[in-house]
């Protein structure tokens, strides 16, 4: 079945950068939109970014626009989130997710990773 494994999280000072990776097992990655979400302690999970199946279309939450970049490598079944100019409010567990349908719009995600912790110190 489908498995998603995030990596690359850690502790970074404000203004620093991290690159998250999400490795996806299975045969359907290259046809699925992918998304990044995050959840801070005591907060609800929120949308961060999405990328369509080919990587030609991306969309970002206003809170990260201009600082984060989502990308994908369909030959390696991996999606990335490059995070620059990190702020303390970016501290959260970051999750990657896969769209439920082939060539879907990236709005309904049915497959989720277990998350990777990102902590930004002030």
PDB file of C-alpha atoms in Angstrom:
ATOM      1  CA  UNK A   1       0.000   0.000   0.000  1.00  0.00           C
ATOM      2  CA  UNK A   2       0.990   3.663   0.126  1.00  0.00           C
ATOM      3  CA  UNK A   3       3.418   4.885   2.773  1.00  0.00           C
ATOM      4  CA  UNK A   4       4.719   8.409   3.284  1.00  0.00           C
ATOM      5  CA  UNK A   5       7.791   9.137   5.405  1.00  0.00           C
ATOM      6  CA  UNK A   6       8.859  12.689   6.231  1.00  0.00           C
ATOM      7  CA  UNK A   7      12.394  13.661   7.168  1.00  0.00           C
ATOM      8  CA  UNK A   8      14.597  16.733   7.488  1.00  0.00           C
ATOM      9  CA  UNK A   9      13.035  18.403  10.483  1.00  0.00           C
ATOM     10  CA  UNK A  10      15.074  19.765  13.326  1.00  0.00           C
ATOM     11  CA  UNK A  11      15.986  22.785  15.408  1.00  0.00           C
ATOM     12  CA  UNK A  12      16.935  25.989  13.639  1.00  0.00           C
ATOM     13  CA  UNK A  13      17.335  29.616  14.635  1.00  0.00           C
ATOM     14  CA  UNK A  14      14.970  32.264  13.349  1.00  0.00           C
ATOM     15  CA  UNK A  15      15.995  33.334   9.871  1.00  0.00           C
ATOM     16  CA  UNK A  16      17.492  29.962   9.090  1.00  0.00           C
ATOM     17  CA  UNK A  17      16.475  27.321   6.583  1.00  0.00           C
ATOM     18  CA  UNK A  18      15.451  23.687   6.481  1.00  0.00           C
ATOM     19  CA  UNK A  19      14.497  21.353   3.677  1.00  0.00           C
ATOM     20  CA  UNK A  20      11.930  18.691   4.390  1.00  0.00           C
ATOM     21  CA  UNK A  21      11.612  15.549   2.328  1.00  0.00           C
ATOM     22  CA  UNK A  22       8.758  13.116   1.971  1.00  0.00           C
ATOM     23  CA  UNK A  23       9.516   9.737   0.462  1.00  0.00           C
ATOM     24  CA  UNK A  24       6.502   7.936  -0.926  1.00  0.00           C
ATOM     25  CA  UNK A  25       6.287   4.222  -1.527  1.00  0.00           C
ATOM     26  CA  UNK A  26       3.842   2.854  -4.031  1.00  0.00           C
ATOM     27  CA  UNK A  27       3.176   3.103  -7.730  1.00  0.00           C
ATOM     28  CA  UNK A  28       0.883   6.112  -7.924  1.00  0.00           C
ATOM     29  CA  UNK A  29       3.070   9.011  -6.760  1.00  0.00           C
ATOM     30  CA  UNK A  30       3.723  10.499 -10.189  1.00  0.00           C
ATOM     31  CA  UNK A  31      -0.010  10.885 -10.874  1.00  0.00           C
ATOM     32  CA  UNK A  32      -0.953  12.484  -7.545  1.00  0.00           C
ATOM     33  CA  UNK A  33      -0.941  15.989  -6.230  1.00  0.00           C
ATOM     34  CA  UNK A  34       1.001  16.313  -2.990  1.00  0.00           C
ATOM     35  CA  UNK A  35       0.626  18.652  -0.072  1.00  0.00           C
ATOM     36  CA  UNK A  36       2.404  19.833   3.039  1.00  0.00           C
ATOM     37  CA  UNK A  37       0.517  20.596   6.235  1.00  0.00           C
ATOM     38  CA  UNK A  38       1.611  21.533   9.711  1.00  0.00           C
ATOM     39  CA  UNK A  39       0.253  21.378  13.228  1.00  0.00           C
ATOM     40  CA  UNK A  40       1.550  23.440  16.121  1.00  0.00           C
ATOM     41  CA  UNK A  41       1.002  22.394  19.748  1.00  0.00           C
ATOM     42  CA  UNK A  42      -2.588  23.002  20.765  1.00  0.00           C
ATOM     43  CA  UNK A  43      -3.502  24.120  17.254  1.00  0.00           C
ATOM     44  CA  UNK A  44      -5.424  22.601  14.394  1.00  0.00           C
ATOM     45  CA  UNK A  45      -3.661  21.226  11.362  1.00  0.00           C
ATOM     46  CA  UNK A  46      -3.232  23.874   8.670  1.00  0.00           C
ATOM     47  CA  UNK A  47      -2.445  23.843   4.988  1.00  0.00           C
ATOM     48  CA  UNK A  48       1.041  24.920   3.942  1.00  0.00           C
ATOM     49  CA  UNK A  49       1.567  24.146   0.261  1.00  0.00           C
ATOM     50  CA  UNK A  50       0.477  21.892  -2.571  1.00  0.00           C
ATOM     51  CA  UNK A  51       1.940  20.810  -5.889  1.00  0.00           C
ATOM     52  CA  UNK A  52       0.187  19.152  -8.780  1.00  0.00           C
ATOM     53  CA  UNK A  53       1.144  15.799 -10.246  1.00  0.00           C
ATOM     54  CA  UNK A  54       3.714  17.172 -12.688  1.00  0.00           C
ATOM     55  CA  UNK A  55       5.145  19.937 -10.519  1.00  0.00           C
ATOM     56  CA  UNK A  56       3.992  22.652 -12.893  1.00  0.00           C
ATOM     57  CA  UNK A  57       1.452  24.187 -10.506  1.00  0.00           C
ATOM     58  CA  UNK A  58       1.987  25.145  -6.877  1.00  0.00           C
ATOM     59  CA  UNK A  59      -0.044  26.940  -4.263  1.00  0.00           C
ATOM     60  CA  UNK A  60       0.937  28.291  -0.857  1.00  0.00           C
ATOM     61  CA  UNK A  61      -0.700  29.489   2.286  1.00  0.00           C
ATOM     62  CA  UNK A  62      -0.329  33.237   2.701  1.00  0.00           C
ATOM     63  CA  UNK A  63       1.662  32.697   5.878  1.00  0.00           C
ATOM     64  CA  UNK A  64       4.512  30.977   4.013  1.00  0.00           C
ATOM     65  CA  UNK A  65       4.284  32.525   0.549  1.00  0.00           C
ATOM     66  CA  UNK A  66       7.630  33.880  -0.564  1.00  0.00           C
ATOM     67  CA  UNK A  67       9.524  31.894   2.071  1.00  0.00           C
ATOM     68  CA  UNK A  68       8.654  28.254   1.370  1.00  0.00           C
ATOM     69  CA  UNK A  69       8.992  26.338  -1.880  1.00  0.00           C
ATOM     70  CA  UNK A  70       7.378  23.004  -2.629  1.00  0.00           C
ATOM     71  CA  UNK A  71       8.877  20.775  -5.305  1.00  0.00           C
ATOM     72  CA  UNK A  72       8.870  17.151  -6.363  1.00  0.00           C
ATOM     73  CA  UNK A  73      11.017  14.548  -8.053  1.00  0.00           C
ATOM     74  CA  UNK A  74       8.776  12.004  -9.713  1.00  0.00           C
ATOM     75  CA  UNK A  75      11.730   9.761 -10.559  1.00  0.00           C
ATOM     76  CA  UNK A  76      12.520   9.398  -6.866  1.00  0.00           C
ATOM     77  CA  UNK A  77       8.950   9.468  -5.554  1.00  0.00           C
ATOM     78  CA  UNK A  78       9.833  12.364  -3.294  1.00  0.00           C
ATOM     79  CA  UNK A  79       8.292  15.728  -2.491  1.00  0.00           C
ATOM     80  CA  UNK A  80      10.258  18.527  -0.833  1.00  0.00           C
ATOM     81  CA  UNK A  81       9.529  21.620   1.174  1.00  0.00           C
ATOM     82  CA  UNK A  82      12.307  24.188   1.195  1.00  0.00           C
ATOM     83  CA  UNK A  83      11.762  26.527   4.129  1.00  0.00           C
ATOM     84  CA  UNK A  84      13.685  29.794   4.234  1.00  0.00           C
ATOM     85  CA  UNK A  85      13.547  32.789   6.556  1.00  0.00           C
ATOM     86  CA  UNK A  86      12.024  30.623   9.238  1.00  0.00           C
ATOM     87  CA  UNK A  87      10.087  32.245  12.035  1.00  0.00           C
ATOM     88  CA  UNK A  88       9.222  30.958  15.508  1.00  0.00           C
ATOM     89  CA  UNK A  89       5.593  30.717  14.413  1.00  0.00           C
ATOM     90  CA  UNK A  90       6.663  28.115  11.846  1.00  0.00           C
ATOM     91  CA  UNK A  91       7.332  25.716  14.705  1.00  0.00           C
ATOM     92  CA  UNK A  92       5.120  22.686  14.174  1.00  0.00           C
ATOM     93  CA  UNK A  93       4.996  19.080  13.149  1.00  0.00           C
ATOM     94  CA  UNK A  94       5.034  19.029   9.363  1.00  0.00           C
ATOM     95  CA  UNK A  95       3.112  16.379   7.467  1.00  0.00           C
ATOM     96  CA  UNK A  96       3.116  15.425   3.823  1.00  0.00           C
ATOM     97  CA  UNK A  97       0.002  14.075   2.166  1.00  0.00           C
ATOM     98  CA  UNK A  98      -1.054  12.539  -1.116  1.00  0.00           C
ATOM     99  CA  UNK A  99      -4.155  13.357  -3.104  1.00  0.00           C
ATOM    100  CA  UNK A 100      -6.793  10.649  -3.059  1.00  0.00           C
ATOM    101  CA  UNK A 101      -7.159  10.520  -6.846  1.00  0.00           C
ATOM    102  CA  UNK A 102      -4.918  10.335  -9.881  1.00  0.00           C
ATOM    103  CA  UNK A 103      -4.447  13.817 -11.382  1.00  0.00           C
ATOM    104  CA  UNK A 104      -6.642  15.209  -8.629  1.00  0.00           C
ATOM    105  CA  UNK A 105      -6.838  18.899  -7.741  1.00  0.00           C
ATOM    106  CA  UNK A 106      -4.911  18.632  -4.480  1.00  0.00           C
ATOM    107  CA  UNK A 107      -7.880  19.342  -2.235  1.00  0.00           C
ATOM    108  CA  UNK A 108      -8.715  15.915  -0.868  1.00  0.00           C
ATOM    109  CA  UNK A 109      -5.782  14.079   0.713  1.00  0.00           C
ATOM    110  CA  UNK A 110      -6.266  10.490   1.819  1.00  0.00           C
ATOM    111  CA  UNK A 111      -2.694   9.426   2.591  1.00  0.00           C
ATOM    112  CA  UNK A 112      -0.591  10.984   5.319  1.00  0.00           C
ATOM    113  CA  UNK A 113       2.863  10.624   6.774  1.00  0.00           C
ATOM    114  CA  UNK A 114       3.647  10.560  10.479  1.00  0.00           C
ATOM    115  CA  UNK A 115       5.229  13.993  10.492  1.00  0.00           C
ATOM    116  CA  UNK A 116       8.589  15.581  11.221  1.00  0.00           C
ATOM    117  CA  UNK A 117       9.203  18.157  13.932  1.00  0.00           C
ATOM    118  CA  UNK A 118      10.397  21.636  12.990  1.00  0.00           C
ATOM    119  CA  UNK A 119      11.395  23.918  15.839  1.00  0.00           C
ATOM    120  CA  UNK A 120      12.428  27.519  15.207  1.00  0.00           C
ATOM    121  CA  UNK A 121      14.055  29.304  18.116  1.00  0.00           C
ATOM    122  CA  UNK A 122      13.794  33.051  18.609  1.00  0.00           C
TER     123      UNK A 122
END
